[in-house]
Short mmCIF file of C-alpha atoms in Angstrom, two decimals:
data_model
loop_
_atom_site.label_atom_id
_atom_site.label_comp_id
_atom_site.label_asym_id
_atom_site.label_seq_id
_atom_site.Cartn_x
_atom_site.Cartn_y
_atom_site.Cartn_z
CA UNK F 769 -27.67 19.55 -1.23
CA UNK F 770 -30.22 18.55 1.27
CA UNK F 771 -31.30 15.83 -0.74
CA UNK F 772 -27.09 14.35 -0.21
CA UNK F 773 -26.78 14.64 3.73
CA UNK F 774 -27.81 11.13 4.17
CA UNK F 775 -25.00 10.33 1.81
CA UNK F 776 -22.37 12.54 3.25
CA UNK F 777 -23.28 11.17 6.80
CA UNK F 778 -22.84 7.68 6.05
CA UNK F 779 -19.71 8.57 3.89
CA UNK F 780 -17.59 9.79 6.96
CA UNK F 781 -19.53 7.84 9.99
CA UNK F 782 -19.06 4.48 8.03
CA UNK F 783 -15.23 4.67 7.60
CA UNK F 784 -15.06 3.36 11.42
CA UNK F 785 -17.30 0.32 10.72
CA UNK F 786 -15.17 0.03 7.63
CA UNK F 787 -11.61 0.01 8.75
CA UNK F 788 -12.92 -2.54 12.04
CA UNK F 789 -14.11 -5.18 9.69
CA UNK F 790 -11.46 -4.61 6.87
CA UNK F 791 -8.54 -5.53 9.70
CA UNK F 792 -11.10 -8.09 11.11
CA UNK F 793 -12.05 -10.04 8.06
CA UNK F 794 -9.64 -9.19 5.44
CA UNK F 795 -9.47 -5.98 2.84
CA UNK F 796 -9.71 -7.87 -0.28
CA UNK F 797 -13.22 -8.92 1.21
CA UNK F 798 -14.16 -5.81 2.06
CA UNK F 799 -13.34 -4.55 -1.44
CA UNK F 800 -15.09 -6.37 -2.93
CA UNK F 801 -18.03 -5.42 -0.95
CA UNK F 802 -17.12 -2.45 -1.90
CA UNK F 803 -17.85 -2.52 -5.57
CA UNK F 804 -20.47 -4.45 -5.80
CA UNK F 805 -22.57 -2.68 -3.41
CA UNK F 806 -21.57 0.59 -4.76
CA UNK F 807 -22.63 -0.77 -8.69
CA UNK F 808 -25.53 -1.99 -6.71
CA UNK F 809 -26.66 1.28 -5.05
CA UNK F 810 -25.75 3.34 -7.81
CA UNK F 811 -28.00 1.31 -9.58
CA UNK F 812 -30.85 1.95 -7.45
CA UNK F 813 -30.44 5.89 -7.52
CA UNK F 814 -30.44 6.17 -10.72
CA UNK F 815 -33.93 3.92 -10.97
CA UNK F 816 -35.34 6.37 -7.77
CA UNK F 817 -38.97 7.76 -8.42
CA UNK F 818 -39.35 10.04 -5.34
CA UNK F 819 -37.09 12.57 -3.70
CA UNK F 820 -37.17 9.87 -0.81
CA UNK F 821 -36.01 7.48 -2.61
CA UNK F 822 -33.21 9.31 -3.92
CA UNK F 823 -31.83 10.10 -0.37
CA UNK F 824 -32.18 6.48 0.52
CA UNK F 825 -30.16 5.52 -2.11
CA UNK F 826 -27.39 8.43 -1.91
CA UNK F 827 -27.29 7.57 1.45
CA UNK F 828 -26.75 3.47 0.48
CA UNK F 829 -23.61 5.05 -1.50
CA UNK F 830 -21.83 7.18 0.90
CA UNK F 831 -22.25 4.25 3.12
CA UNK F 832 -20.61 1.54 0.64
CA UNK F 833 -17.93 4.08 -0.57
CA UNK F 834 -17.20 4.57 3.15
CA UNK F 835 -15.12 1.22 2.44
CA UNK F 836 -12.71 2.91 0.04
CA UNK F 837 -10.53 4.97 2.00
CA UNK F 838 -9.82 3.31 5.17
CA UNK F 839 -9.48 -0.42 3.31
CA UNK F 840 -7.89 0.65 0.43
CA UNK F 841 -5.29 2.89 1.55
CA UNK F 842 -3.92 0.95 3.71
CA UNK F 843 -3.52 -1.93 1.35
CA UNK F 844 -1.38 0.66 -0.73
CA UNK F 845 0.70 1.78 1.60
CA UNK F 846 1.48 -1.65 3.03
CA UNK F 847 4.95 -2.65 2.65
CA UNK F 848 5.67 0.59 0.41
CA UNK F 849 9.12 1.83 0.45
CA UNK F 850 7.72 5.34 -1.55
CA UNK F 851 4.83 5.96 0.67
CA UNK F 852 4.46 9.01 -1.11
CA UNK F 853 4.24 7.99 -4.96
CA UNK F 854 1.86 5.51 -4.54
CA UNK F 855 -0.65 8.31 -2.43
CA UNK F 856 0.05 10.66 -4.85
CA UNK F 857 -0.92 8.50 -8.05
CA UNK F 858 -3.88 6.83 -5.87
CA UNK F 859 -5.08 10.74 -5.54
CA UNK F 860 -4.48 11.33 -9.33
CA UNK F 861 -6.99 8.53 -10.34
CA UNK F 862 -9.11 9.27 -8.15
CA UNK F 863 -9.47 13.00 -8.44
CA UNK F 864 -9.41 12.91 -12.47
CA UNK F 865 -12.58 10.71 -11.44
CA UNK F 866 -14.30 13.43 -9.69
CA UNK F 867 -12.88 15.73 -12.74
CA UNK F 868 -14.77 14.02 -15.30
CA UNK F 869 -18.16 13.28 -13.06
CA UNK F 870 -18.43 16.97 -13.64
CA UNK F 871 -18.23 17.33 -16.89
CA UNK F 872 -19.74 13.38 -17.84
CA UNK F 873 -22.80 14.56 -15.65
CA UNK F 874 -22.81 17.96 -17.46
CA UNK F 875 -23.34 16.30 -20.64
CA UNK F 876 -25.80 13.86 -19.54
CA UNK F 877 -28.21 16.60 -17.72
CA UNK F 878 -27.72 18.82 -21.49
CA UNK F 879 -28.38 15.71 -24.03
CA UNK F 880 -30.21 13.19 -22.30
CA UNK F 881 -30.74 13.25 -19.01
CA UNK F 882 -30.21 13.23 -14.72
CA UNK F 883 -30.79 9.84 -14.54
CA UNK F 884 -28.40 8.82 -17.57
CA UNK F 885 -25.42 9.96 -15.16
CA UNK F 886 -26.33 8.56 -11.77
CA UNK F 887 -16.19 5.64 -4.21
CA UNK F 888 1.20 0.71 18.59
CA UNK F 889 -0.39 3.07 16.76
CA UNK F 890 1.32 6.25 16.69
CA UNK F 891 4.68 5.51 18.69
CA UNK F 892 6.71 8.65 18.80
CA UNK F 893 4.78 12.28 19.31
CA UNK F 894 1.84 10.33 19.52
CA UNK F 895 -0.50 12.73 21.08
CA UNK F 896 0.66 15.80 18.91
CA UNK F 897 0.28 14.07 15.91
CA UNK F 898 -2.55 12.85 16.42
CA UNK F 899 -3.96 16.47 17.19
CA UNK F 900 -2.28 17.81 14.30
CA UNK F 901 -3.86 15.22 12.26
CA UNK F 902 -7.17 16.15 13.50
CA UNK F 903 -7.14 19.76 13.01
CA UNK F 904 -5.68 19.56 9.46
CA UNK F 905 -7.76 16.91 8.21
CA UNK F 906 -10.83 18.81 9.86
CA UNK F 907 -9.83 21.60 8.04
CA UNK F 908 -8.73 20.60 4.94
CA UNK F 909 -12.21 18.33 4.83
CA UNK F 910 -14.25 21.91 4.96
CA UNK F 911 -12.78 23.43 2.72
CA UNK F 912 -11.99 20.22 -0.20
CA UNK F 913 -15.87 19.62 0.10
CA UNK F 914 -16.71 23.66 0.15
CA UNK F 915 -14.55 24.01 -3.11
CA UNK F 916 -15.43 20.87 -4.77
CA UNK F 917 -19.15 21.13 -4.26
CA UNK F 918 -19.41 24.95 -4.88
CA UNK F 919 -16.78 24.68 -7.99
CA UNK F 920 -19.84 24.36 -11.01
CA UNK F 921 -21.80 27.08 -9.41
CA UNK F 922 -19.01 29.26 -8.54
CA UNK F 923 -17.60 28.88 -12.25
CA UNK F 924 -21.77 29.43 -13.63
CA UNK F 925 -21.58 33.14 -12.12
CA UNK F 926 -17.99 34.03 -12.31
CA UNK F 927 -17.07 32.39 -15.95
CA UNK F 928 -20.71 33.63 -17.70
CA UNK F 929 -18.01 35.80 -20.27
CA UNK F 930 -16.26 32.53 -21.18
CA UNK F 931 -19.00 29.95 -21.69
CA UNK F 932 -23.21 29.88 -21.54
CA UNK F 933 -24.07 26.16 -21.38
CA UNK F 934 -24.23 23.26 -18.51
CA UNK F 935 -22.00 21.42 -20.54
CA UNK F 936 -19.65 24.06 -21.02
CA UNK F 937 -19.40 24.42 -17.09
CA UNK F 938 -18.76 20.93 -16.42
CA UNK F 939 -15.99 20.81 -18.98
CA UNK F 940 -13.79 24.04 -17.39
CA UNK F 941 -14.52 22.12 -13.98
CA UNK F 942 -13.49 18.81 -15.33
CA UNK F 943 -10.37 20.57 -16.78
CA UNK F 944 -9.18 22.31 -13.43
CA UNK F 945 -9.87 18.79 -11.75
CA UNK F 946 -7.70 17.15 -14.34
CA UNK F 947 -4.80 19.63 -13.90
CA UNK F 948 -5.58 19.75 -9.47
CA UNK F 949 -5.21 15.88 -9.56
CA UNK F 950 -1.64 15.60 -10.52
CA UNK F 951 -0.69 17.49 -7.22
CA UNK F 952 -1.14 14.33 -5.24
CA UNK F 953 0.93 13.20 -7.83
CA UNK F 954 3.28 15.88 -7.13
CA UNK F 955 3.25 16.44 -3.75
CA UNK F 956 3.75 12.63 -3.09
CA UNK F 957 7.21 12.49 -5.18
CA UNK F 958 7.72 15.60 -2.97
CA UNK F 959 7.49 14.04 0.69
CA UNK F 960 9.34 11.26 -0.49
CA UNK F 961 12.37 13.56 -1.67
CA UNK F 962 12.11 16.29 1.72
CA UNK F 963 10.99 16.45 4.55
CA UNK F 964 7.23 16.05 5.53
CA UNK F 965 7.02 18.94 7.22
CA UNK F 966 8.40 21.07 4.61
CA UNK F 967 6.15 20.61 2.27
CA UNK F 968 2.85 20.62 4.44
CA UNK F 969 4.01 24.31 5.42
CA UNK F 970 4.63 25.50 1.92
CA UNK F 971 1.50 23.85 0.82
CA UNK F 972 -0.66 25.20 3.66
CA UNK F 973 0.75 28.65 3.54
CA UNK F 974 0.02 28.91 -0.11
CA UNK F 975 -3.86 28.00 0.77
CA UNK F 976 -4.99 30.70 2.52
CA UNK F 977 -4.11 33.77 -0.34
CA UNK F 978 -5.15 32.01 -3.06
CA UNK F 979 -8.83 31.27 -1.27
CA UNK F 980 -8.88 35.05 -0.83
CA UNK F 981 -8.18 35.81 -4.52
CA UNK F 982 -10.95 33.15 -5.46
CA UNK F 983 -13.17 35.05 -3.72
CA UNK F 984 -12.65 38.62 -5.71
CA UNK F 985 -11.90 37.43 -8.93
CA UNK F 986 -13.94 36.56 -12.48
CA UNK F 987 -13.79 35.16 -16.02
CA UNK F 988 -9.38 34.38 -16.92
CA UNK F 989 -7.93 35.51 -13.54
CA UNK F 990 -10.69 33.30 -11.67
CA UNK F 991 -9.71 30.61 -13.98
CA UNK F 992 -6.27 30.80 -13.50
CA UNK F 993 -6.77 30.98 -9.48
CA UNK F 994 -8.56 28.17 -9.37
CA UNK F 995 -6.55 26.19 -11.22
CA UNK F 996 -4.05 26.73 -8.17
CA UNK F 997 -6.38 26.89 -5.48
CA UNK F 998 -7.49 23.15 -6.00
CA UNK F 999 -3.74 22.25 -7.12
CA UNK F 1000 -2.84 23.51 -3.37
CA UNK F 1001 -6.61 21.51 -1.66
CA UNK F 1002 -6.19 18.49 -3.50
CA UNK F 1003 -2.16 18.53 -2.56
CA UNK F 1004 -2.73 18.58 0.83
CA UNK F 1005 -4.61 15.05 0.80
CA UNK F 1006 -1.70 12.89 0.60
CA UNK F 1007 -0.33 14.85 3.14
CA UNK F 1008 -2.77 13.70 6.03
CA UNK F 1009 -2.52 10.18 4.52
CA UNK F 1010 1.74 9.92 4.77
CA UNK F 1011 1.33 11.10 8.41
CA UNK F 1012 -0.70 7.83 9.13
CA UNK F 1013 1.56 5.65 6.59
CA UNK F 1014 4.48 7.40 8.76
CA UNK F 1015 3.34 6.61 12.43
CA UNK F 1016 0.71 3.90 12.44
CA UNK F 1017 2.07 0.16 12.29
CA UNK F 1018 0.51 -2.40 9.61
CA UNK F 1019 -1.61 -3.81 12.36
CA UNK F 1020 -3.61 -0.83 13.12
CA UNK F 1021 -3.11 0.78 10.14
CA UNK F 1022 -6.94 0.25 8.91
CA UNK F 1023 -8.65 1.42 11.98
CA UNK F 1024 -6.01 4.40 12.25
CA UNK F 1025 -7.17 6.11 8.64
CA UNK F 1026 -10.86 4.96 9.35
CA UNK F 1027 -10.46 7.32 12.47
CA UNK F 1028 -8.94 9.94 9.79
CA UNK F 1029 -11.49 9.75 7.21
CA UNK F 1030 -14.16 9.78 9.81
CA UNK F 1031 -12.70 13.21 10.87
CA UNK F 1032 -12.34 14.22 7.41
CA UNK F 1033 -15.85 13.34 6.23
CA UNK F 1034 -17.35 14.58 9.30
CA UNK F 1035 -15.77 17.61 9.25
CA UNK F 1036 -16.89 18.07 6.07
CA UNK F 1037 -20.70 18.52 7.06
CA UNK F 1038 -21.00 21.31 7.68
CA UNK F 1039 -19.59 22.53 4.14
CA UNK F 1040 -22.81 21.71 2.66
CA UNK F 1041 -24.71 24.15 4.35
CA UNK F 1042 -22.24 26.74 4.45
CA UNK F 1043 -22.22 26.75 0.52
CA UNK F 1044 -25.86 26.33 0.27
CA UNK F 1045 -26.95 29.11 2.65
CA UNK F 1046 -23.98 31.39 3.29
CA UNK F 1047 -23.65 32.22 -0.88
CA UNK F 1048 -26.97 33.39 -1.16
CA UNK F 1049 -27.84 34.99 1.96
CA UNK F 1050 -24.27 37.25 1.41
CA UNK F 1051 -24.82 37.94 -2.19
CA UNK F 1052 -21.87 36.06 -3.36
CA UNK F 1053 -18.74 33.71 -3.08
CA UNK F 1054 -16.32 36.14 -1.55
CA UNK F 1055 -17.51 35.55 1.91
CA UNK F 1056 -17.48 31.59 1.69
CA UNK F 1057 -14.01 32.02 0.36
CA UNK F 1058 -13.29 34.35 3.11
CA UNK F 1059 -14.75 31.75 5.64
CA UNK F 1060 -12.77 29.08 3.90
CA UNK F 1061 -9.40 30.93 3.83
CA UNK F 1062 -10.20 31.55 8.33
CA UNK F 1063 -10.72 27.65 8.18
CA UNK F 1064 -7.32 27.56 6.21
CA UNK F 1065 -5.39 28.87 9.35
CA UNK F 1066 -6.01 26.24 11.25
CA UNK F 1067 -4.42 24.10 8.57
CA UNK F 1068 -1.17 26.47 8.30
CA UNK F 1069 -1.39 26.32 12.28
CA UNK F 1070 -0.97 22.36 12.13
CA UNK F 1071 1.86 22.45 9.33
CA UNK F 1072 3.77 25.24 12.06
CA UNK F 1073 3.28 22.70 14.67
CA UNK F 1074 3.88 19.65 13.02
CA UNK F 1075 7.21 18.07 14.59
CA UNK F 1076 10.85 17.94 12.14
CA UNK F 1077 11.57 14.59 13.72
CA UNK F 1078 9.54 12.14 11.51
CA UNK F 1079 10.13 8.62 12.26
CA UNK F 1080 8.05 5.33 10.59
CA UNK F 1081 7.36 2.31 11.66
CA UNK F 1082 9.58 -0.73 10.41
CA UNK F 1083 7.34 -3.00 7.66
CA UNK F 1084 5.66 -5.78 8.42
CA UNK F 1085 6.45 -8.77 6.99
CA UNK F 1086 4.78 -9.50 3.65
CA UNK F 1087 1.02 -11.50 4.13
CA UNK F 1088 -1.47 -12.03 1.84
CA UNK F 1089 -4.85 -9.70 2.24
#
């Protein structure tokens, strides 16, 4: 974990510097910077010989995957009559990516080894949408990278009836990732059918019980929570993104989710350490999952406040990147 904060850093502090020069000098460009600096840096960690060496080169990747989210996005959403589909199946590849790290890693670490397996701005209720904005995608960022980082240890202690190995881990993680990834799926067919607010609320209200459970439950009912619990976190992404697709015009549109992600990964910070030293100092998960589940409030308390009026901005005419 410590050994990652370089990474996580440049993750969410280079979205800014990453929208700017995708609207600046075009996102295909910046793209394409993308992956081949990411190959590139990937590269390097898994090559590293020293523990310094591996932060420089985590932090090299959180710095060219900062390009992802700000530059891609909004070259999906451009133009994009279902704003909605297209985040949800953009969340579903990319989340059944983060599903089968776990359990590709796992495998790697068991049979050969760690280095084997080393991505007018806001016209009407501008200002309350842009606060709601930031406290749900504050939230939601503590408590995606809480869940997501403490999922294979979480699973290690709670799961030891159902399976003993690394590998074995990695593949119930991979499999709840799998299932949790169609919710952006989901949940962007869903905004494009009702009402934005609608299903935020639903969504967020659903978050906060199921944490608790999480917290007090082992082996099948664990399982079966968790299965839901990251169905619900990973359905509230698309959520954040629509309200930017929604408000912000083409123009802008870059620098408006680089703003977003560099709430969301900055938020997420702190998660690192609360997993790290908050599970072993307490003797267990049930207080992170009861800190997580507080943190969930504030993401119910955005969906309450979130306005039923829900223009977007008219497309802009069709361009090349």
């Amino acid at each position: 974990m410590r050994l990652s904060l370089g990474g996580f850093i440049a993750f969410g502090a280079g979205s800014l510097p990453s929208g700017w020069l995708g609207d600046r000098y075009g996102r295909r460009t910046m793209m394409a910077v993308f992956f081949f600096g990411l190959g590139a840096a990937l590269v390097l960690a898994g090559l590293a010989m020293t523990p310094w060496q591996i932060v420089a080169a985590l932090t090299l990747i959180g710095a060219f995957a900062s390009i992802y989210h700000p530059v891609g996005i909004a070259m999906l959403v451009k133009d994009q009559p279902r704003v909605g589909r297209v985040l949800g199946w953009n969340g579903v590849w990319g989340n059944l990516g983060l599903a089968f790290a776990s359990l590709i890693a796992g495998w790697f670490a068991d049979h050969l080894s760690w280095r084997a397996g080393s991505g007018r701005p806001l016209p009407r209720h501008a200002r309350r949408i842009f606060a709601i904005l930031t406290l749900a995608t504050m939230c939601s960022g503590v408590i995606f990278a809480a869940a997501t980082n403490a999922m294979p240890k979480i699973f290690d202690e709670r799961l030891a009836a159902l399976v003993h190995t690394t590998t074995g881990i990695g593949t119930l993680v991979a499999t709840v990732y799998v299932i949790a990834a169609t919710a952006q799926l989901v949940v962007g067919q869903l905004i494009d059918r009702y009402a934005l607010r609608g299903v935020f609320l639903v969504l967020a209200a659903a978050q906060v019980p199921l944490l608790l459970l999480a917290g007090a439950l082992a082996d099948w009912a664990m399982l079966g929570v968790a299965v839901a619990m990251m169905f619900v976190i990973f359905g509230i992404i698309p959520i954040n993104d629509a309200m930017v697709a929604r408000y912000a015009e083409d123009a802008w549109r870059s620098r408006v989710y680089a703003l977003r992600y560099v709430v969301s990964f900055g938020a997420s910070l702190p998660a690192i350490p609360l997993v790290a030293y908050l599970q072993p100092q307490a003797g267990g998960f049930s207080p992170l999952f009861a800190a997580l589940a507080a943190i969930g409030l504030g993401t119910l308390a955005a969906a309450l406040l979130f306005p039923t009026g829900q223009p977007r901005p008219a497309p802009a005419p069709i361009a090349a990147e």
